[in-house]
Amino acid sequence: MEPHGAPHPQNRRQAPQSPRTGPQSMAAQVMAAQGRPAGRPQAPPVHLLRRPERPGTTQGARDHLLGRQAETLGRGKYPRRRIGWLIGNRLHAKSDRSRGRSHMDFSSVVAKVSPSIAKIFVLNREGQVAGTGSGFLYQKKGILLTCDHVVTGGATVLCKFTDDDKYIPAKVALQDTEHDLAILKLDTDREPLVKAPTSKPVMAGMPVLFSGYPLSLEALTTHQGILSAITEDQIGVTTYLIDGTVNSGNSGCPLMNADGEIIGVVNAKRRERSDLLSKVESMAMGAVSLHGIDLVEIYQALISNVQLGIGYAVPASYIPEHKEGTRGGRKAGGSKAATVSRRTKA
């Protein structure tokens, strides 16, 4: 007799038994019903072991990748999809900004300005090359701007553009000795470069470009850097400091903003103790020698190749204005060119 209150035998719960010693397990029964031998369980299908593929760029992808953040931020205030969408958009925007900072392509700017930048050859009275520099067409056709020290002391000035083998004679029309600038006139129909508008202010830290012919190279060479500082001396003359690589021969090349507009003129001659170095550069070869070695030649080579990691540029506001019909005009070395000697504040 069953004790009072005992469950019916059919409703009794049987204690679990080990699959090895007890009755046949449910899995074994199913395998036997399917005609497969009972024994060690088979591995699940391969497709069940694969990691689920990451969704595509849909709303579900954002929920899949950012669902946990969405649940944490939502707290019931906003739908999960809305939070995921906001986070996803923010991440995409951040990625786009960082990609723009790391990828700076100025090839279109260089292609636009290169036809207007010339290499300047200064010849002495014997017809030999006494020096080279850079210059660029500025504001008007036939007007080329460079540094005054590039053309001073020469008898003839020739200009050559990178896409042409012709040497074009040029005459010095105006000199600004205080700011070391000179305006040349030559016969050409090439388009000039334009000055940056006042709506684009010049500020420290902005990216800058300058293209010229350093170290007597025949190829137009472009450097990119930033405007490191804008300095002003005791009498109010402003100078731009740039961190690009300025070498001998870069004097007279244009300093441009990222759009290829003129903000200044690079001056490779501007340096510390420039007066002393200029004296060394003007010394005749063989004036100083040691054990048969020409020290003057060594000094001049060192001065030409020294790189201090900082360059100087004259602001475009100091560029003198050349008016048609100005009397004079000469080849470098003459005495008829108009001369400007003044200090003006940018």
Coordinates of C-alpha atoms in Angstrom, one line a residue:
M1 CA 0.0 0.0 0.0
E2 CA 1.2 3.4 -0.9
P3 CA 1.7 5.8 2.0
H4 CA -0.9 8.5 2.4
G5 CA -0.1 11.5 0.2
A6 CA 2.4 9.7 -2.0
P7 CA 2.4 10.6 -5.6
H8 CA 1.0 8.3 -8.2
P9 CA 3.7 6.0 -9.7
Q10 CA 3.2 7.5 -13.1
N11 CA 3.9 11.0 -11.7
R12 CA 6.9 10.0 -9.8
R13 CA 10.1 11.9 -10.8
Q14 CA 12.9 9.4 -11.4
A15 CA 16.4 10.3 -10.3
P16 CA 18.8 11.1 -13.2
Q17 CA 21.2 8.3 -14.0
S18 CA 24.5 8.4 -15.6
P19 CA 24.4 8.0 -19.4
R20 CA 27.1 5.3 -19.1
T21 CA 25.3 3.1 -16.5
G22 CA 21.6 4.1 -16.6
P23 CA 18.9 3.7 -19.2
Q24 CA 19.5 4.8 -22.7
S25 CA 19.8 8.6 -23.0
M26 CA 17.4 10.7 -25.0
A27 CA 20.2 11.5 -27.6
A28 CA 20.9 7.8 -27.9
Q29 CA 17.2 7.1 -28.5
V30 CA 17.0 9.7 -31.2
M31 CA 20.1 8.4 -32.9
A32 CA 18.7 4.8 -32.8
A33 CA 15.4 6.1 -34.2
Q34 CA 17.3 7.7 -37.1
G35 CA 19.2 4.5 -37.8
R36 CA 22.6 5.8 -36.5
P37 CA 24.7 3.8 -34.2
A38 CA 24.5 4.8 -30.6
G39 CA 27.8 5.7 -29.1
R40 CA 29.9 8.8 -28.9
P41 CA 27.9 11.9 -29.9
Q42 CA 28.8 13.3 -33.2
A43 CA 30.2 16.8 -33.6
P44 CA 27.6 19.5 -34.6
P45 CA 27.6 20.6 -38.3
V46 CA 30.4 22.9 -39.4
H47 CA 28.1 25.8 -40.1
L48 CA 27.1 25.9 -36.4
L49 CA 30.7 26.2 -35.3
R50 CA 31.5 29.2 -37.6
R51 CA 31.5 32.6 -36.1
P52 CA 28.5 34.6 -37.3
E53 CA 29.5 36.9 -40.1
R54 CA 29.6 40.6 -39.3
P55 CA 26.6 42.4 -40.7
G56 CA 27.1 44.9 -43.6
T57 CA 26.8 48.7 -43.3
T58 CA 23.2 48.7 -42.3
Q59 CA 21.3 49.8 -39.2
G60 CA 21.8 46.3 -37.9
A61 CA 25.6 46.6 -38.2
R62 CA 25.6 49.6 -35.9
D63 CA 23.4 47.8 -33.4
H64 CA 25.7 44.7 -33.6
L65 CA 28.9 46.7 -33.1
L66 CA 27.6 49.3 -30.7
G67 CA 24.7 47.6 -29.1
R68 CA 26.3 47.4 -25.7
Q69 CA 27.1 51.1 -25.7
A70 CA 23.6 51.8 -26.9
E71 CA 22.1 49.8 -24.0
T72 CA 24.3 51.6 -21.5
L73 CA 23.6 55.1 -22.8
G74 CA 19.9 54.5 -23.5
R75 CA 18.7 53.6 -20.0
G76 CA 15.2 53.6 -21.5
K77 CA 15.3 57.2 -22.6
Y78 CA 15.9 56.6 -26.3
P79 CA 15.4 53.6 -28.6
R80 CA 18.4 51.4 -28.9
R81 CA 18.6 52.0 -32.6
R82 CA 18.7 55.7 -32.2
I83 CA 21.6 55.6 -29.8
G84 CA 23.5 53.2 -32.1
W85 CA 22.9 55.5 -35.0
L86 CA 24.3 58.5 -33.1
I87 CA 27.4 56.7 -32.0
G88 CA 28.0 55.2 -35.4
N89 CA 27.8 58.6 -37.1
R90 CA 30.2 60.2 -34.6
L91 CA 32.8 57.5 -35.2
H92 CA 32.5 57.8 -38.9
A93 CA 32.9 61.6 -38.7
K94 CA 36.0 61.2 -36.5
S95 CA 37.5 58.7 -38.9
D96 CA 36.9 61.1 -41.9
R97 CA 38.6 64.0 -40.0
S98 CA 41.7 62.0 -39.1
R99 CA 41.9 60.7 -42.6
G100 CA 41.9 64.2 -44.0
R101 CA 44.7 65.3 -41.7
S102 CA 47.0 62.4 -42.6
H103 CA 46.4 62.7 -46.3
M104 CA 47.6 66.1 -47.7
D105 CA 47.8 66.1 -51.5
F106 CA 49.1 69.3 -53.1
S107 CA 49.8 67.9 -56.5
S108 CA 47.0 70.0 -58.1
V109 CA 48.3 73.2 -56.5
V110 CA 51.9 72.4 -57.7
A111 CA 50.6 71.7 -61.3
K112 CA 48.8 75.1 -61.2
V113 CA 51.6 77.3 -60.0
S114 CA 54.7 75.6 -61.6
P115 CA 54.3 77.3 -65.1
S116 CA 54.7 80.7 -63.4
I117 CA 57.9 80.0 -61.4
A118 CA 61.2 80.6 -63.1
K119 CA 64.9 79.8 -62.4
I120 CA 67.0 83.0 -62.6
F121 CA 70.5 82.9 -64.0
V122 CA 72.8 85.9 -63.2
L123 CA 75.7 86.3 -65.5
N124 CA 78.9 88.4 -65.0
R125 CA 80.5 90.6 -67.7
E126 CA 82.4 87.6 -69.0
G127 CA 79.1 85.8 -69.7
Q128 CA 79.7 83.3 -66.9
V129 CA 77.0 82.3 -64.4
A130 CA 77.7 84.2 -61.2
G131 CA 74.7 82.9 -59.3
T132 CA 71.2 81.5 -59.5
G133 CA 67.9 82.0 -57.7
S134 CA 64.2 81.7 -58.0
G135 CA 61.4 84.1 -59.1
F136 CA 57.8 84.1 -60.0
L137 CA 55.3 86.0 -62.1
Y138 CA 53.2 88.2 -59.9
Q139 CA 49.9 90.0 -60.4
K140 CA 50.6 91.1 -64.0
K141 CA 51.9 89.4 -67.1
G142 CA 55.6 90.1 -67.7
I143 CA 56.3 91.1 -64.1
L144 CA 58.6 88.7 -62.2
L145 CA 59.4 89.1 -58.5
T146 CA 62.6 87.9 -56.8
C147 CA 65.0 88.9 -54.0
D148 CA 67.2 91.9 -54.6
H149 CA 70.4 90.0 -53.6
V150 CA 69.8 87.4 -56.4
V151 CA 70.3 90.0 -59.2
T152 CA 72.5 92.6 -57.5
G153 CA 76.0 92.8 -59.0
G154 CA 75.2 90.9 -62.2
A155 CA 75.5 92.1 -65.8
T156 CA 72.8 90.0 -67.4
V157 CA 69.7 88.3 -66.0
L158 CA 68.1 85.3 -67.8
C159 CA 64.9 83.4 -66.8
K160 CA 64.0 79.9 -67.6
F161 CA 60.7 78.1 -66.8
T162 CA 60.5 74.5 -66.0
D163 CA 58.4 73.5 -69.0
D164 CA 60.5 75.5 -71.6
D165 CA 64.1 75.3 -72.8
K166 CA 64.3 78.9 -73.7
Y167 CA 66.2 81.5 -71.7
I168 CA 64.3 84.8 -71.6
P169 CA 66.2 88.0 -70.9
A170 CA 65.0 90.1 -68.1
K171 CA 65.6 93.7 -66.9
V172 CA 65.5 95.0 -63.4
A173 CA 62.7 97.5 -63.1
L174 CA 62.6 98.2 -59.4
Q175 CA 64.6 97.4 -56.3
D176 CA 63.6 97.4 -52.6
T177 CA 66.9 97.2 -50.8
E178 CA 65.4 97.4 -47.3
H179 CA 63.1 94.4 -47.8
D180 CA 65.5 92.7 -50.3
L181 CA 63.0 92.5 -53.1
A182 CA 63.3 93.2 -56.8
I183 CA 60.9 93.4 -59.7
L184 CA 62.0 92.2 -63.2
K185 CA 60.3 92.8 -66.5
L186 CA 60.4 90.1 -69.3
D187 CA 58.5 89.3 -72.4
T188 CA 56.1 86.4 -71.6
D189 CA 52.4 85.7 -71.8
R190 CA 52.4 83.3 -68.9
E191 CA 49.7 83.7 -66.3
P192 CA 51.0 85.3 -63.0
L193 CA 50.3 84.1 -59.5
V194 CA 47.9 86.1 -57.4
K195 CA 48.1 87.5 -53.9
A196 CA 46.0 85.8 -51.2
P197 CA 42.9 87.8 -50.5
T198 CA 42.4 89.5 -47.1
S199 CA 39.6 87.1 -46.4
K200 CA 42.3 84.4 -45.9
P201 CA 44.4 85.8 -43.0
V202 CA 47.9 84.7 -42.5
M203 CA 48.3 83.0 -39.1
A204 CA 51.0 81.1 -37.3
G205 CA 50.5 77.3 -37.6
M206 CA 48.9 77.4 -41.1
P207 CA 50.2 75.1 -43.8
V208 CA 52.5 76.7 -46.4
L209 CA 54.1 75.7 -49.7
F210 CA 57.1 77.2 -51.5
S211 CA 58.5 76.1 -54.9
G212 CA 61.9 77.1 -56.3
Y213 CA 65.2 75.9 -57.6
P214 CA 67.5 75.1 -54.6
L215 CA 71.1 74.0 -54.8
S216 CA 71.3 74.8 -58.6
L217 CA 68.8 72.1 -59.4
E218 CA 67.1 72.2 -62.8
A219 CA 63.9 70.7 -61.5
L220 CA 61.3 72.8 -59.7
T221 CA 61.3 71.6 -56.1
T222 CA 58.3 72.1 -53.8
H223 CA 58.5 72.0 -50.0
Q224 CA 55.6 71.9 -47.5
G225 CA 55.6 73.1 -43.9
I226 CA 53.9 75.4 -41.6
L227 CA 54.2 79.1 -40.7
S228 CA 56.1 78.7 -37.5
A229 CA 55.9 82.3 -36.2
I230 CA 55.2 85.9 -37.3
T231 CA 57.9 88.1 -35.8
E232 CA 58.3 91.9 -35.6
D233 CA 61.5 93.7 -35.0
Q234 CA 62.0 96.9 -33.0
I235 CA 61.2 99.2 -35.8
G236 CA 58.0 97.3 -36.8
V237 CA 59.3 95.2 -39.7
T238 CA 57.4 91.8 -39.9
T239 CA 59.1 88.6 -40.9
Y240 CA 57.6 85.1 -41.4
L241 CA 59.4 82.1 -40.0
I242 CA 58.8 78.8 -41.7
D243 CA 59.8 75.3 -40.8
G244 CA 60.3 74.1 -44.4
T245 CA 63.7 73.2 -45.9
V246 CA 65.1 76.5 -47.3
N247 CA 68.4 76.2 -49.2
S248 CA 70.6 78.4 -51.3
G249 CA 68.7 79.0 -54.5
N250 CA 65.3 79.2 -52.9
S251 CA 65.6 83.0 -52.5
G252 CA 62.9 84.7 -54.5
C253 CA 60.5 81.7 -54.6
P254 CA 56.9 82.2 -53.7
L255 CA 55.5 81.4 -50.2
M256 CA 52.0 80.2 -50.7
N257 CA 49.0 79.1 -48.7
A258 CA 47.4 75.7 -49.4
D259 CA 45.5 77.1 -52.3
G260 CA 48.6 78.4 -54.2
E261 CA 48.0 82.1 -53.4
I262 CA 51.0 84.3 -52.5
I263 CA 51.5 85.3 -48.9
G264 CA 55.2 86.1 -49.1
V265 CA 58.6 85.7 -50.7
V266 CA 61.2 83.2 -49.4
N267 CA 64.6 84.6 -48.5
A268 CA 67.4 82.1 -48.1
K269 CA 70.0 84.8 -47.4
R270 CA 68.4 85.9 -44.2
R271 CA 70.3 84.2 -41.3
E272 CA 72.1 84.9 -38.1
R273 CA 75.4 86.8 -38.5
S274 CA 74.5 87.4 -42.1
D275 CA 76.9 90.3 -42.4
L276 CA 79.9 88.1 -41.5
L277 CA 78.8 85.3 -43.8
S278 CA 78.4 87.8 -46.6
K279 CA 82.0 88.9 -46.2
V280 CA 83.1 85.3 -46.5
E281 CA 81.0 84.7 -49.6
S282 CA 82.5 87.8 -51.3
M283 CA 86.1 86.7 -50.7
A284 CA 88.0 85.7 -53.8
M285 CA 89.0 82.1 -54.3
G286 CA 92.5 81.4 -53.0
A287 CA 92.5 84.4 -50.6
V288 CA 93.0 82.0 -47.7
S289 CA 94.7 78.6 -48.0
L290 CA 96.1 76.0 -45.7
H291 CA 98.5 73.3 -46.9
G292 CA 97.5 74.0 -50.5
I293 CA 93.7 73.8 -49.7
D294 CA 91.6 76.7 -50.6
L295 CA 89.7 77.5 -47.4
V296 CA 87.5 80.2 -49.0
E297 CA 86.0 77.6 -51.3
I298 CA 85.4 75.3 -48.3
Y299 CA 83.7 78.1 -46.3
Q300 CA 81.5 79.1 -49.3
A301 CA 80.4 75.5 -49.8
L302 CA 79.5 75.1 -46.1
I303 CA 77.5 78.4 -46.1
S304 CA 75.6 77.3 -49.3
N305 CA 74.7 73.9 -47.9
V306 CA 74.0 74.7 -44.2
Q307 CA 70.5 74.0 -43.1
L308 CA 69.3 75.3 -39.7
G309 CA 65.8 73.9 -40.0
I310 CA 64.1 77.2 -40.2
G311 CA 63.5 79.6 -43.0
Y312 CA 62.6 83.3 -43.5
A313 CA 60.1 85.0 -45.8
V314 CA 59.1 88.6 -46.5
P315 CA 55.4 89.2 -46.2
A316 CA 53.5 89.9 -49.4
S317 CA 52.4 93.3 -48.0
Y318 CA 56.0 94.5 -48.5
I319 CA 56.1 93.8 -52.2
P320 CA 56.5 97.1 -54.0
E321 CA 53.9 98.1 -56.6
H322 CA 55.3 98.5 -60.1
K323 CA 53.5 101.0 -62.3
E324 CA 53.7 101.0 -66.1
G325 CA 55.7 103.8 -67.5
T326 CA 58.3 103.9 -64.7
R327 CA 61.4 105.5 -66.0
G328 CA 64.6 103.5 -66.1
G329 CA 64.8 99.8 -66.4
R330 CA 68.2 98.2 -66.6
K331 CA 70.1 94.9 -66.8
A332 CA 71.4 93.8 -63.4
G333 CA 74.5 95.8 -62.6
G334 CA 73.3 99.1 -64.2
S335 CA 72.2 102.2 -62.5
K336 CA 68.9 103.2 -64.0
A337 CA 66.5 101.0 -62.1
A338 CA 64.1 102.6 -59.7
T339 CA 65.2 102.0 -56.1
V340 CA 62.9 101.8 -53.1
S341 CA 64.5 102.2 -49.7
R342 CA 61.9 102.4 -46.9
R343 CA 60.6 100.7 -43.8
T344 CA 56.9 100.0 -43.8
K345 CA 54.9 98.0 -41.4
A346 CA 52.9 95.0 -42.7

